[in-house]
GROMACS .gro file of C-alpha atoms in nm:
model
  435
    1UNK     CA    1   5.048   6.482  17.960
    2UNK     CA    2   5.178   6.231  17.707
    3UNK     CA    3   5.495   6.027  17.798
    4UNK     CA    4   5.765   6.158  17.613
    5UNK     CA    5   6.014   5.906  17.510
    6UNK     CA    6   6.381   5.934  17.476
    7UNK     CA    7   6.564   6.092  17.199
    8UNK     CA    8   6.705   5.830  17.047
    9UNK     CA    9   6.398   5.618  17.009
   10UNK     CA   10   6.319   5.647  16.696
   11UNK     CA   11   5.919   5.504  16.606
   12UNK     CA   12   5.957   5.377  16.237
   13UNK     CA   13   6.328   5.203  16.291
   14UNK     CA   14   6.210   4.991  16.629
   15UNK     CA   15   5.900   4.936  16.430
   16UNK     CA   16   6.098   4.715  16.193
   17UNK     CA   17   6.369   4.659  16.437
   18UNK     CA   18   6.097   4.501  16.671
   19UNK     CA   19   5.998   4.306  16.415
   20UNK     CA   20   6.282   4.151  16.303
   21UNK     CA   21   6.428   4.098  16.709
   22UNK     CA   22   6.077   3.897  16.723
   23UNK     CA   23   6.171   3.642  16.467
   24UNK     CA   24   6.535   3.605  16.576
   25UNK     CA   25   6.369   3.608  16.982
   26UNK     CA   26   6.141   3.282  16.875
   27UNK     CA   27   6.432   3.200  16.692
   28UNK     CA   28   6.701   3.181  16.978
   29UNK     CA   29   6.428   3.060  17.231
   30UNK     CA   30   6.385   2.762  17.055
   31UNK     CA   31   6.756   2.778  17.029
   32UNK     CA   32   6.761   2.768  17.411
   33UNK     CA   33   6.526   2.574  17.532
   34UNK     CA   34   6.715   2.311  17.276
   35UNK     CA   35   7.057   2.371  17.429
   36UNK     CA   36   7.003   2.167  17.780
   37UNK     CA   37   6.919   1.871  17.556
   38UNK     CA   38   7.169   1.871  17.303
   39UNK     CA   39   7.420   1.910  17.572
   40UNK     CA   40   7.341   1.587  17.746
   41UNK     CA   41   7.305   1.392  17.394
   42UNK     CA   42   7.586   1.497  17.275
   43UNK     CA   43   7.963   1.521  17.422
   44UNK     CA   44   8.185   1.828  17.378
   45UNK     CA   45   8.409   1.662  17.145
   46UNK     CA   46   8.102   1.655  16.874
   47UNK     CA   47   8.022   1.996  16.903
   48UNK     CA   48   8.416   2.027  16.861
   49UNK     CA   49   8.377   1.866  16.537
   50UNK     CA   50   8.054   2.062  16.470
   51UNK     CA   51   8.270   2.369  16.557
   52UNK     CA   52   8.529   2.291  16.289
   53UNK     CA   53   8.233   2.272  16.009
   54UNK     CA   54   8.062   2.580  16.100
   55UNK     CA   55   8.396   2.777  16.122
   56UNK     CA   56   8.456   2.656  15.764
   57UNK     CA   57   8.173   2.736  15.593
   58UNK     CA   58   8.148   3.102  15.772
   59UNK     CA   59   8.517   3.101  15.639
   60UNK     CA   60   8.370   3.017  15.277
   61UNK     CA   61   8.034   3.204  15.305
   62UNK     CA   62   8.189   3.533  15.289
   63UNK     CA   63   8.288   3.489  14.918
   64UNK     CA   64   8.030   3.270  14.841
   65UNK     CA   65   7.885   3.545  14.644
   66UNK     CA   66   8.139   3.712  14.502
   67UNK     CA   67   8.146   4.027  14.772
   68UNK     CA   68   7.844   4.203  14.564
   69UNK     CA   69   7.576   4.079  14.838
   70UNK     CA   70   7.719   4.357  15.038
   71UNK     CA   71   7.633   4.605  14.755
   72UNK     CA   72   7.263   4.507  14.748
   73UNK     CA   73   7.101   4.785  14.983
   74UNK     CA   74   7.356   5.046  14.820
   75UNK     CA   75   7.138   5.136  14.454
   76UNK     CA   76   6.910   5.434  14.387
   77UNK     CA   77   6.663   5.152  14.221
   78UNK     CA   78   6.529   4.851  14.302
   79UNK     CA   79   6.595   4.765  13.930
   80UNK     CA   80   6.937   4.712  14.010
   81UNK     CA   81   6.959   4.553  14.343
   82UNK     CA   82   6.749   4.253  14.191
   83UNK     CA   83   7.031   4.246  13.862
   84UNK     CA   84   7.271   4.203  14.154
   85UNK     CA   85   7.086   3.991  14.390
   86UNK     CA   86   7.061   3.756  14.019
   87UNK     CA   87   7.438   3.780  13.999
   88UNK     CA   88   7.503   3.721  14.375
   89UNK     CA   89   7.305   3.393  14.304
   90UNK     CA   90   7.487   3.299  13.993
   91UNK     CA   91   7.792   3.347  14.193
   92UNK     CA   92   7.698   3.107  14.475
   93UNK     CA   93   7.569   2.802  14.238
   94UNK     CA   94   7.935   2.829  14.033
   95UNK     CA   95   8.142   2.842  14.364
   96UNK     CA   96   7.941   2.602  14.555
   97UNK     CA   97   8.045   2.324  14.189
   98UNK     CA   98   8.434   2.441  14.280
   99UNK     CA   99   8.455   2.374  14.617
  100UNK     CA  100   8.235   2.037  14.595
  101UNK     CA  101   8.524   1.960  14.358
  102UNK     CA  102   8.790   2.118  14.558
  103UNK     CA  103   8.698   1.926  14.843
  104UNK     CA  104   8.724   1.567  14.688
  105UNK     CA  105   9.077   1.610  14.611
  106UNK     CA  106   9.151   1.825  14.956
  107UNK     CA  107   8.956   1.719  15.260
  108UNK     CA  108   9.149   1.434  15.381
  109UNK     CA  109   9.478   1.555  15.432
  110UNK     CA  110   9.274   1.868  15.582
  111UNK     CA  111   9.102   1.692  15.870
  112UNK     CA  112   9.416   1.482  15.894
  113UNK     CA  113   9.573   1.824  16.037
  114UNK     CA  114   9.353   1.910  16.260
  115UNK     CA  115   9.288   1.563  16.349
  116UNK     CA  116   8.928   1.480  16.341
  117UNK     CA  117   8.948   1.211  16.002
  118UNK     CA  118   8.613   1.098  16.189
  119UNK     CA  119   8.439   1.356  15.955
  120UNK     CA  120   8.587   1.262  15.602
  121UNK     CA  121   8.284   1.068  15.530
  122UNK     CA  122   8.069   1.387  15.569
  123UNK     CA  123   8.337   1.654  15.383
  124UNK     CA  124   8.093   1.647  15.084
  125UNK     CA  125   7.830   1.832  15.311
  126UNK     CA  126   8.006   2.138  15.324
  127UNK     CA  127   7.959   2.205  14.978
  128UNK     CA  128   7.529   2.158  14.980
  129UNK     CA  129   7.555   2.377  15.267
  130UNK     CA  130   7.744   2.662  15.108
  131UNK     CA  131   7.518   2.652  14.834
  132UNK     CA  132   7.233   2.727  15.065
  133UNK     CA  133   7.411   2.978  15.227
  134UNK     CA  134   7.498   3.104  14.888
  135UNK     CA  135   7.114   3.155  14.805
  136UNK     CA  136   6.967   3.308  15.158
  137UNK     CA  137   7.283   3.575  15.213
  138UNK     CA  138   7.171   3.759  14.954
  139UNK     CA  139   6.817   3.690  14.960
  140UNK     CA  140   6.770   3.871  15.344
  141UNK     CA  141   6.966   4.173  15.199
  142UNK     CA  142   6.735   4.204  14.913
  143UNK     CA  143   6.404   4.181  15.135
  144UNK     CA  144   6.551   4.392  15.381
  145UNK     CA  145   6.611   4.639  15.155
  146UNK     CA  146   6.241   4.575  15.033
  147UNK     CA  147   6.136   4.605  15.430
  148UNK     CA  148   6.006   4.219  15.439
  149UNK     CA  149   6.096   4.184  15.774
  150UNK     CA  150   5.826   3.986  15.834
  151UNK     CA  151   5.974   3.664  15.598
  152UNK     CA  152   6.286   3.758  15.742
  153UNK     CA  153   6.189   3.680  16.063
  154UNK     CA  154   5.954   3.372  15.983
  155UNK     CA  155   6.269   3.270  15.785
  156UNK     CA  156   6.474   3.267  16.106
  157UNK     CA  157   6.211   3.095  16.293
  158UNK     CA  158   6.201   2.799  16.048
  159UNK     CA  159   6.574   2.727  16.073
  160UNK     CA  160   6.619   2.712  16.402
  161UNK     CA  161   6.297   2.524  16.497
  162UNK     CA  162   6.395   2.266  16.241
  163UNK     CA  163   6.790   2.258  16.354
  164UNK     CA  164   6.685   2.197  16.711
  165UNK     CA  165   6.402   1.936  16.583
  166UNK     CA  166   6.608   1.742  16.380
  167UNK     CA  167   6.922   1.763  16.566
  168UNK     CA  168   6.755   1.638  16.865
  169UNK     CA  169   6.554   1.336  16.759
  170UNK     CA  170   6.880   1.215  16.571
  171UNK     CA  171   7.035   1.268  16.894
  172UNK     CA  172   6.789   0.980  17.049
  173UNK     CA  173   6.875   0.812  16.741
  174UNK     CA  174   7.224   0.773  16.836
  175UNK     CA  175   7.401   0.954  16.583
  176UNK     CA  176   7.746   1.151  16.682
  177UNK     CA  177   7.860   1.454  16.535
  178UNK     CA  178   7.684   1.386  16.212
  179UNK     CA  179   7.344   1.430  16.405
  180UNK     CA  180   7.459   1.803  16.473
  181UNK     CA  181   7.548   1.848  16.096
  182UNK     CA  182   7.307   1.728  15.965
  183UNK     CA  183   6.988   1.927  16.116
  184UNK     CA  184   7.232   2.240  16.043
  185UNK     CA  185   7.128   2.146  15.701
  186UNK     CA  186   6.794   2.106  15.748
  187UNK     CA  187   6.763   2.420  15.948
  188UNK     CA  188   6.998   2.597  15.620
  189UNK     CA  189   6.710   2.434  15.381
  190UNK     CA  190   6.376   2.533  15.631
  191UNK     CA  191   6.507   2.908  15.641
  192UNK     CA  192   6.596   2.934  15.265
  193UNK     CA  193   6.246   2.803  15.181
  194UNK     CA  194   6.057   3.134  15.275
  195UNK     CA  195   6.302   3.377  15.163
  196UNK     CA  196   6.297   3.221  14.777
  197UNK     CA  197   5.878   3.191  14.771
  198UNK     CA  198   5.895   3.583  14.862
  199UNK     CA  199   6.149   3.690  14.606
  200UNK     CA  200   5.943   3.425  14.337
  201UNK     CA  201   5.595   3.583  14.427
  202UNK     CA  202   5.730   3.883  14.362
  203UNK     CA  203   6.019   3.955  14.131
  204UNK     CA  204   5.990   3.776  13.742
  205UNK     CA  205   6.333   3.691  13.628
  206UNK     CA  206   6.405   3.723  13.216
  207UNK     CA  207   6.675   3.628  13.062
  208UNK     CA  208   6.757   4.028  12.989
  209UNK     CA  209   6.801   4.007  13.401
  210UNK     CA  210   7.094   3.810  13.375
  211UNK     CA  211   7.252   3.937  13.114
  212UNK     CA  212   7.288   4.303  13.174
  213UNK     CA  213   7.413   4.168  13.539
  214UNK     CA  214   7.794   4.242  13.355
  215UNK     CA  215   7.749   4.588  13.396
  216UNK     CA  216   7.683   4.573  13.763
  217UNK     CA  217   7.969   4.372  13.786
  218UNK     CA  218   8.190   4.628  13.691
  219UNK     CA  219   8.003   4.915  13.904
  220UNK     CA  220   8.064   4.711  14.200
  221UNK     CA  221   8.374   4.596  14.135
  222UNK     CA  222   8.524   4.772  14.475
  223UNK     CA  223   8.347   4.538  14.626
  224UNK     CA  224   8.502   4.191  14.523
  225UNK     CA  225   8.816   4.338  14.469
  226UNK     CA  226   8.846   4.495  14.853
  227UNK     CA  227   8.527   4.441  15.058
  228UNK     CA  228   8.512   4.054  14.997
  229UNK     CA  229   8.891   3.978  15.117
  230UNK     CA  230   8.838   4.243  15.408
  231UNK     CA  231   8.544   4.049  15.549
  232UNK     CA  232   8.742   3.702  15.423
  233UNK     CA  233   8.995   3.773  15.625
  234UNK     CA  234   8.765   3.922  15.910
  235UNK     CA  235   8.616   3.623  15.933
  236UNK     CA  236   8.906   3.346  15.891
  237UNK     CA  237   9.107   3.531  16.163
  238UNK     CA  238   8.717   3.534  16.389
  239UNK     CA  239   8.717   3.143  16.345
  240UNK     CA  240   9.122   3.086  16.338
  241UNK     CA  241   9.072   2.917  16.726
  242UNK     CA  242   8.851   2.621  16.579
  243UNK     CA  243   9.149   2.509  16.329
  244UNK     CA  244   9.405   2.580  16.579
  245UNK     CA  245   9.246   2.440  16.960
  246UNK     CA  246   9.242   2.105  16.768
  247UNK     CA  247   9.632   2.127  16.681
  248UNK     CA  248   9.808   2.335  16.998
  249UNK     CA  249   9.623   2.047  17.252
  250UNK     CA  250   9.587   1.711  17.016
  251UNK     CA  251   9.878   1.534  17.203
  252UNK     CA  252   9.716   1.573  17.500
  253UNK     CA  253   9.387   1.429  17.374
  254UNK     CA  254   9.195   1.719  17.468
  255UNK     CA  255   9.159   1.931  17.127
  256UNK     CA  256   8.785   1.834  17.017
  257UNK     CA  257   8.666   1.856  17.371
  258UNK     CA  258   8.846   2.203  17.407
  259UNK     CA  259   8.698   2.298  17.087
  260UNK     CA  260   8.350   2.175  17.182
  261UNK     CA  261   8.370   2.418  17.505
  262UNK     CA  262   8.493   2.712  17.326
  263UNK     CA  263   8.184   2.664  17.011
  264UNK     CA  264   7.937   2.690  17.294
  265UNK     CA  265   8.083   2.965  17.479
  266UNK     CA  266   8.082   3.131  17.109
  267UNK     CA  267   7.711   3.003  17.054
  268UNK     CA  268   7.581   3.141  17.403
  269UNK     CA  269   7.752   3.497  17.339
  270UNK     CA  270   7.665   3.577  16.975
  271UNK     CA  271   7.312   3.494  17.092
  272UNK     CA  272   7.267   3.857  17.134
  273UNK     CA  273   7.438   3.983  16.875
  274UNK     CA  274   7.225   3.757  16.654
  275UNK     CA  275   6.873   3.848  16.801
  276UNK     CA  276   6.970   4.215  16.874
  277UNK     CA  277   7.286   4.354  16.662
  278UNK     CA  278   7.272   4.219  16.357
  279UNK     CA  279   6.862   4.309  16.352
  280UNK     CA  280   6.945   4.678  16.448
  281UNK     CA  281   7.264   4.631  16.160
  282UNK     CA  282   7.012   4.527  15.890
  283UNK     CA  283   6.787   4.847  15.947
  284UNK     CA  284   7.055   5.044  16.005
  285UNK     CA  285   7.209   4.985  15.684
  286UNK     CA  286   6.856   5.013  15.506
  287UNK     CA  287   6.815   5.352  15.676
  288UNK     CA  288   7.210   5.481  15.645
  289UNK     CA  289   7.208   5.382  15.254
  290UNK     CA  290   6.936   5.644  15.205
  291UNK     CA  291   7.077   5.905  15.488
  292UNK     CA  292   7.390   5.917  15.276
  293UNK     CA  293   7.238   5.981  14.983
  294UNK     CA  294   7.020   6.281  15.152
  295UNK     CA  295   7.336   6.425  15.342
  296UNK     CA  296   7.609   6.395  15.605
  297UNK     CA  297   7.401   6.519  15.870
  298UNK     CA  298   7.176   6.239  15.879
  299UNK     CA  299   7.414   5.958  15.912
  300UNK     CA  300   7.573   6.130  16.199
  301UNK     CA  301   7.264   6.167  16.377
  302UNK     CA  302   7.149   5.804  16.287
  303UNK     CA  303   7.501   5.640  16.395
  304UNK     CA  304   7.467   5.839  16.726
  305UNK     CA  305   7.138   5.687  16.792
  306UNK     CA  306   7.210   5.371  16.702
  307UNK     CA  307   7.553   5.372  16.931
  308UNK     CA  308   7.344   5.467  17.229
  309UNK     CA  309   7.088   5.192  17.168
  310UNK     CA  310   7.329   4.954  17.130
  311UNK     CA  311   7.607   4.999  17.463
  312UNK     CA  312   7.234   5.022  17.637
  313UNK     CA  313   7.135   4.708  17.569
  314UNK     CA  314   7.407   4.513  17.615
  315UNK     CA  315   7.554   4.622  17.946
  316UNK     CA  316   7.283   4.386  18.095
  317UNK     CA  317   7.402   4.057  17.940
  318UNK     CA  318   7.787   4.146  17.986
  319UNK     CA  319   7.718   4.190  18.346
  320UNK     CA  320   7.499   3.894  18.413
  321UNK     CA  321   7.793   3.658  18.228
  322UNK     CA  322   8.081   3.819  18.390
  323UNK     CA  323   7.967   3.727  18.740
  324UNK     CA  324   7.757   3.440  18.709
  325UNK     CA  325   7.893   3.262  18.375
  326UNK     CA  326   8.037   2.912  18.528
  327UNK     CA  327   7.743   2.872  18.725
  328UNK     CA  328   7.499   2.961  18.451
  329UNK     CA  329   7.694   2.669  18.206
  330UNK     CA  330   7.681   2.466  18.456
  331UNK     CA  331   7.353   2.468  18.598
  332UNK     CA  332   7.199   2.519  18.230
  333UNK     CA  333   7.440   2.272  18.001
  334UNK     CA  334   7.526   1.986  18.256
  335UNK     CA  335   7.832   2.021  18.475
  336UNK     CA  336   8.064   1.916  18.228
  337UNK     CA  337   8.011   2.315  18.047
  338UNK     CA  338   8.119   2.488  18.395
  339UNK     CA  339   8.456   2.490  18.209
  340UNK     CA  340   8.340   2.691  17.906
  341UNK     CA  341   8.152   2.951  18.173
  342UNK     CA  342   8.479   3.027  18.256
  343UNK     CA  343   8.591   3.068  17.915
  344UNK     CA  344   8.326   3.251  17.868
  345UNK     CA  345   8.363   3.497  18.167
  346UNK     CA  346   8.721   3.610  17.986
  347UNK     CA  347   8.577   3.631  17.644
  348UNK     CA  348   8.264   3.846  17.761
  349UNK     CA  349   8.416   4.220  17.719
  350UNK     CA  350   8.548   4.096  17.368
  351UNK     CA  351   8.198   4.011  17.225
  352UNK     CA  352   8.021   4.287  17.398
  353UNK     CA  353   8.184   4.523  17.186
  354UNK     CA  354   8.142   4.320  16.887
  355UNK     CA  355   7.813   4.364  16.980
  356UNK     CA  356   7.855   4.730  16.929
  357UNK     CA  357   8.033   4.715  16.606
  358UNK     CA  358   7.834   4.510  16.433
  359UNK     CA  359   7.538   4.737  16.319
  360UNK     CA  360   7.791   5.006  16.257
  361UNK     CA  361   8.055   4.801  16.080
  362UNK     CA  362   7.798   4.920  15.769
  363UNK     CA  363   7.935   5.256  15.782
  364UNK     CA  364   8.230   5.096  15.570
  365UNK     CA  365   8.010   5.019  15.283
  366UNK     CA  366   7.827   5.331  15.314
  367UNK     CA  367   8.074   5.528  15.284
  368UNK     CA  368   8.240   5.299  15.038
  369UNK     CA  369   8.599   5.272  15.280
  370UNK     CA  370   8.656   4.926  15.142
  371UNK     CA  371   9.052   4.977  15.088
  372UNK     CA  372   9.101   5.095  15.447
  373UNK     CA  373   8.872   4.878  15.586
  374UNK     CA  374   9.153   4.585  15.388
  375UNK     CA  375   9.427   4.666  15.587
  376UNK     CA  376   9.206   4.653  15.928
  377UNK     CA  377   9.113   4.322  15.836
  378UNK     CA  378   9.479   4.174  15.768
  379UNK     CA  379   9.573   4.370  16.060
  380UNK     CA  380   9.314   4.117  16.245
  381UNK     CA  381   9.410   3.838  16.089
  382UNK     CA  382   9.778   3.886  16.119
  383UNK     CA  383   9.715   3.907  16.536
  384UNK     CA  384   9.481   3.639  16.584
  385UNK     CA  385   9.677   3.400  16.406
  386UNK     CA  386  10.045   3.503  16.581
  387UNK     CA  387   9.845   3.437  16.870
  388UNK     CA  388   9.830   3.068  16.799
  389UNK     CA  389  10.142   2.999  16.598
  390UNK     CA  390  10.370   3.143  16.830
  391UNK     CA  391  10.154   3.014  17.152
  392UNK     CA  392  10.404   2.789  17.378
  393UNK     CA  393  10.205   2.718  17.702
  394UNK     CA  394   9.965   2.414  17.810
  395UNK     CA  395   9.742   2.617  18.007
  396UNK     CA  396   9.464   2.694  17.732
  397UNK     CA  397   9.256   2.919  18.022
  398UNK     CA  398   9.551   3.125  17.975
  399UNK     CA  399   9.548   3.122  17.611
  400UNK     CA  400   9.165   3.195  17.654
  401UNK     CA  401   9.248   3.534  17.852
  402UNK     CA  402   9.513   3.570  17.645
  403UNK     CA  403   9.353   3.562  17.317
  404UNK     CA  404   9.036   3.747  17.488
  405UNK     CA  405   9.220   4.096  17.606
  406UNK     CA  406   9.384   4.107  17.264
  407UNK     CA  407   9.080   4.122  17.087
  408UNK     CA  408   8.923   4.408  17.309
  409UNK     CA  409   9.228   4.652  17.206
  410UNK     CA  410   9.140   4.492  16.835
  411UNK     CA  411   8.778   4.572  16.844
  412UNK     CA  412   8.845   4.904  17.005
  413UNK     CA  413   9.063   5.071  16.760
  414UNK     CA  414   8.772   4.948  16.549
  415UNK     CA  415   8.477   5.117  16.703
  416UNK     CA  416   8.706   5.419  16.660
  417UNK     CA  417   8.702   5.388  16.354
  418UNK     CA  418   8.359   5.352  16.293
  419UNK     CA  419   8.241   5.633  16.497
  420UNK     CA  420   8.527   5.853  16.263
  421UNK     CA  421   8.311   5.768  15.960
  422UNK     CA  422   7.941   5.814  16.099
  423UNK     CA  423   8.121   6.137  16.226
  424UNK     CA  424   8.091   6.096  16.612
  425UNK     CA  425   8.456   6.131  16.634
  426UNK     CA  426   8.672   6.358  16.417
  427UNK     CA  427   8.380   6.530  16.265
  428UNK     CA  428   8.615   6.836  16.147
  429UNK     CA  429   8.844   6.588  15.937
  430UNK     CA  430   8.524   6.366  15.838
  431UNK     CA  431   8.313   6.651  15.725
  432UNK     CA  432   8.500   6.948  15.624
  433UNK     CA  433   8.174   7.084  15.411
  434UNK     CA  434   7.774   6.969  15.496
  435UNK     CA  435   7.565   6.940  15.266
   0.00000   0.00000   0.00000
């Protein structure tokens, strides 16, 4: 008798899923077998300073292309997705100029504020790596939507393996924080590589391609107009601690260190959200796109299956860092990390329901909810940054747990949400008429 698997296995998605959790598995275990090393070249206070580059750029990233890389999986023909993918890269090379010139003027009195003028000399990096950024966002939509998981994955593989490569030897070198930014670049440059010999092999661009793009632009224009400052301020109020750690404990010399223990704890949980979530997200939006368009039905059943995949496989990971986590950092990262273990042990719940929202936060495009989905976001924003502007205490454990349980009752009222529009919850109001 042949083994019958569960219900919501389903062959063809974990056939592309798999695929894409092997490249981001090589990926992150070149990650981790890097991270003992790093940790003993460099001090916390670097990756503090690291931590204040990344969090600007993701800050920057999400409007890097103009909010229509989010519309690429969402067209009947591939005709269109690759006018858009041309404008989403238009986009990026215009805003990448702006903010190289922005910065000039800017940067100074920026890192004066959060006091870490150590990295003025290296300001001008954020713009090359925005462009970058700018070019592969859209690019992995665009092959997903195609199903080239496979340069997806070797894409992923690339960037980290030449991150940890160059990061380390420069490391040995000597080099400080600049070491750590500067194989982030290399790694940015490695992945991109891939992605743009796939879409050149097989896509011609004419000039007629970039000039009908103005159409598009005003078919998508939801998305700019509402999608991009939703997931702006998603993501400003997600990396509000790296500005603000640096500020609330400067006088006590502590911020970059602080800030250093807090981007690892952040680096060690999204690790599988990265090689998991967001490779179940990018298949479930490729498959949800087209469920939409065949029905209601199908979404639900899809959403369902993906929910129950997802609070599956991460129970394990939540468990294993909310009992062992200081230990773990410590024995792992060098004892000087058993702080951010316990950082990490308060901050666990929060990102294992990210982990659950992630994949599904798709439904919001799919079901085009962009202007509702706006007033989540400031509601985010508006929390996470009271948090820290109205924050009186020294004790920044406190303002770890602190900062930790709100985001749970955030993220919750989320998933709600979610579930409301792939119609697990609600379905009466959701779907007053099947098709």
């Amino acid at each position: 008798m042949p083994l019958k698997l569960p219900d919501w296995i389903n062959t063809s998605i974990w056939k592309h899923i798999l695929t894409l959790i092997s490249g981001s598995g090589l990926a992150q275990v070149v990650t981790l077998l890097s991270l003992p090393i790093l940790t003993r070249l460099y001090q916390p206070e670097e990756f503090g300073i690291l931590a204040v580059f990344l969090a600007a750029l993701a800050v920057m990233t999400v409007a890097i292309n103009g909010g229509y890389d989010m519309a690429l999986m969402l067209p009947e023909k591939d005709e269109e997705a690759r006018k858009l993918l041309l404008l989403c890269i238009k986009i990026a090379l215009w805003g990448s100029l702006g903010w190289g010139i922005l910065s000039s003027v800017f940067s100074k009195n920026f890192l004066t504020l959060l006091d870490i003028e150590r990295m003025a000399p290296w300001h001008h990096m954020l713009a090359g790596s925005l462009l970058l950024e700018g070019l592969s966002q859209p690019l992995r939509i665009y092959l997903s939507r195609l199903q080239k998981y496979r340069v997806i994955a070797l894409s992923k593989i690339l960037r980290s393996s030449f991150q940890a490569v160059v990061s380390i030897g420069l490391g040995i070198k000597g080099y400080l924080f600049e070491g750590l930014i500067m194989g982030f670049l290399i790694g940015q440059l490695s992945g991109l590589i891939p992605l743009g010999l796939s879409y050149i092999r097989r896509e011609k661009t004419t000039i007629e391609n970039l000039d009908s793009v103005r159409t598009l632009a005003r078919k998508y224009r939801d998305f700019p107009q509402f999608a991009l400052i939703a997931n702006w301020l998603n993501n400003a109020s997600r990396y509000l601690p790296f500005f603000f750690i640096p500020i609330l404990f400067s006088e006590f010399g502590t911020g970059e260190e602080i800030n250093g223990w807090f981007q690892k704890v952040d680096q060690v949980l999204t690790l599988p959200i990265v090689l998991v979530s967001m490779s179940i997200g990018t298949v479930f939006f490729e498959r949800g796109a087209k469920a939409f368009q065949e029905g209601l039905a199908p979404l639900r059943k899809l959403t369902r299956q993906t929910l129950i995949q997802l609070l599956i496989l991460g129970l394990p990971f939540l468990l294993m860092i909310m009992i062992f986590a200081p230990e773990l950092f410590s024995w792992v990262l060098g004892e000087e990390w058993e702080e951010a273990g316990r950082f990490a042990r308060w901050l666990m719940p929060w990102f294992y329901l990210i982990f659950i929202t992630t994949p599904l936060s798709w439904l919001v495009d799919i079901r085009r909810k962009l202007k509702i989905m706006l007033w989540i976001s400031l509601i985010f924003f508006l929390f996470r940054a009271g948090i820290f502007l109205f924050w009186q205490e020294n004790d920044v454990l406190y303002l770890i747990q602190s900062y930790g349980m709100m985001n749970v009752f955030l993220v919750l009222g989320q998933l709600v949400y979610y579930l409301y529009l792939g119609g697990i919850l609600f379905p009466k109001l959701n779907y007053p008429a099947e098709k």
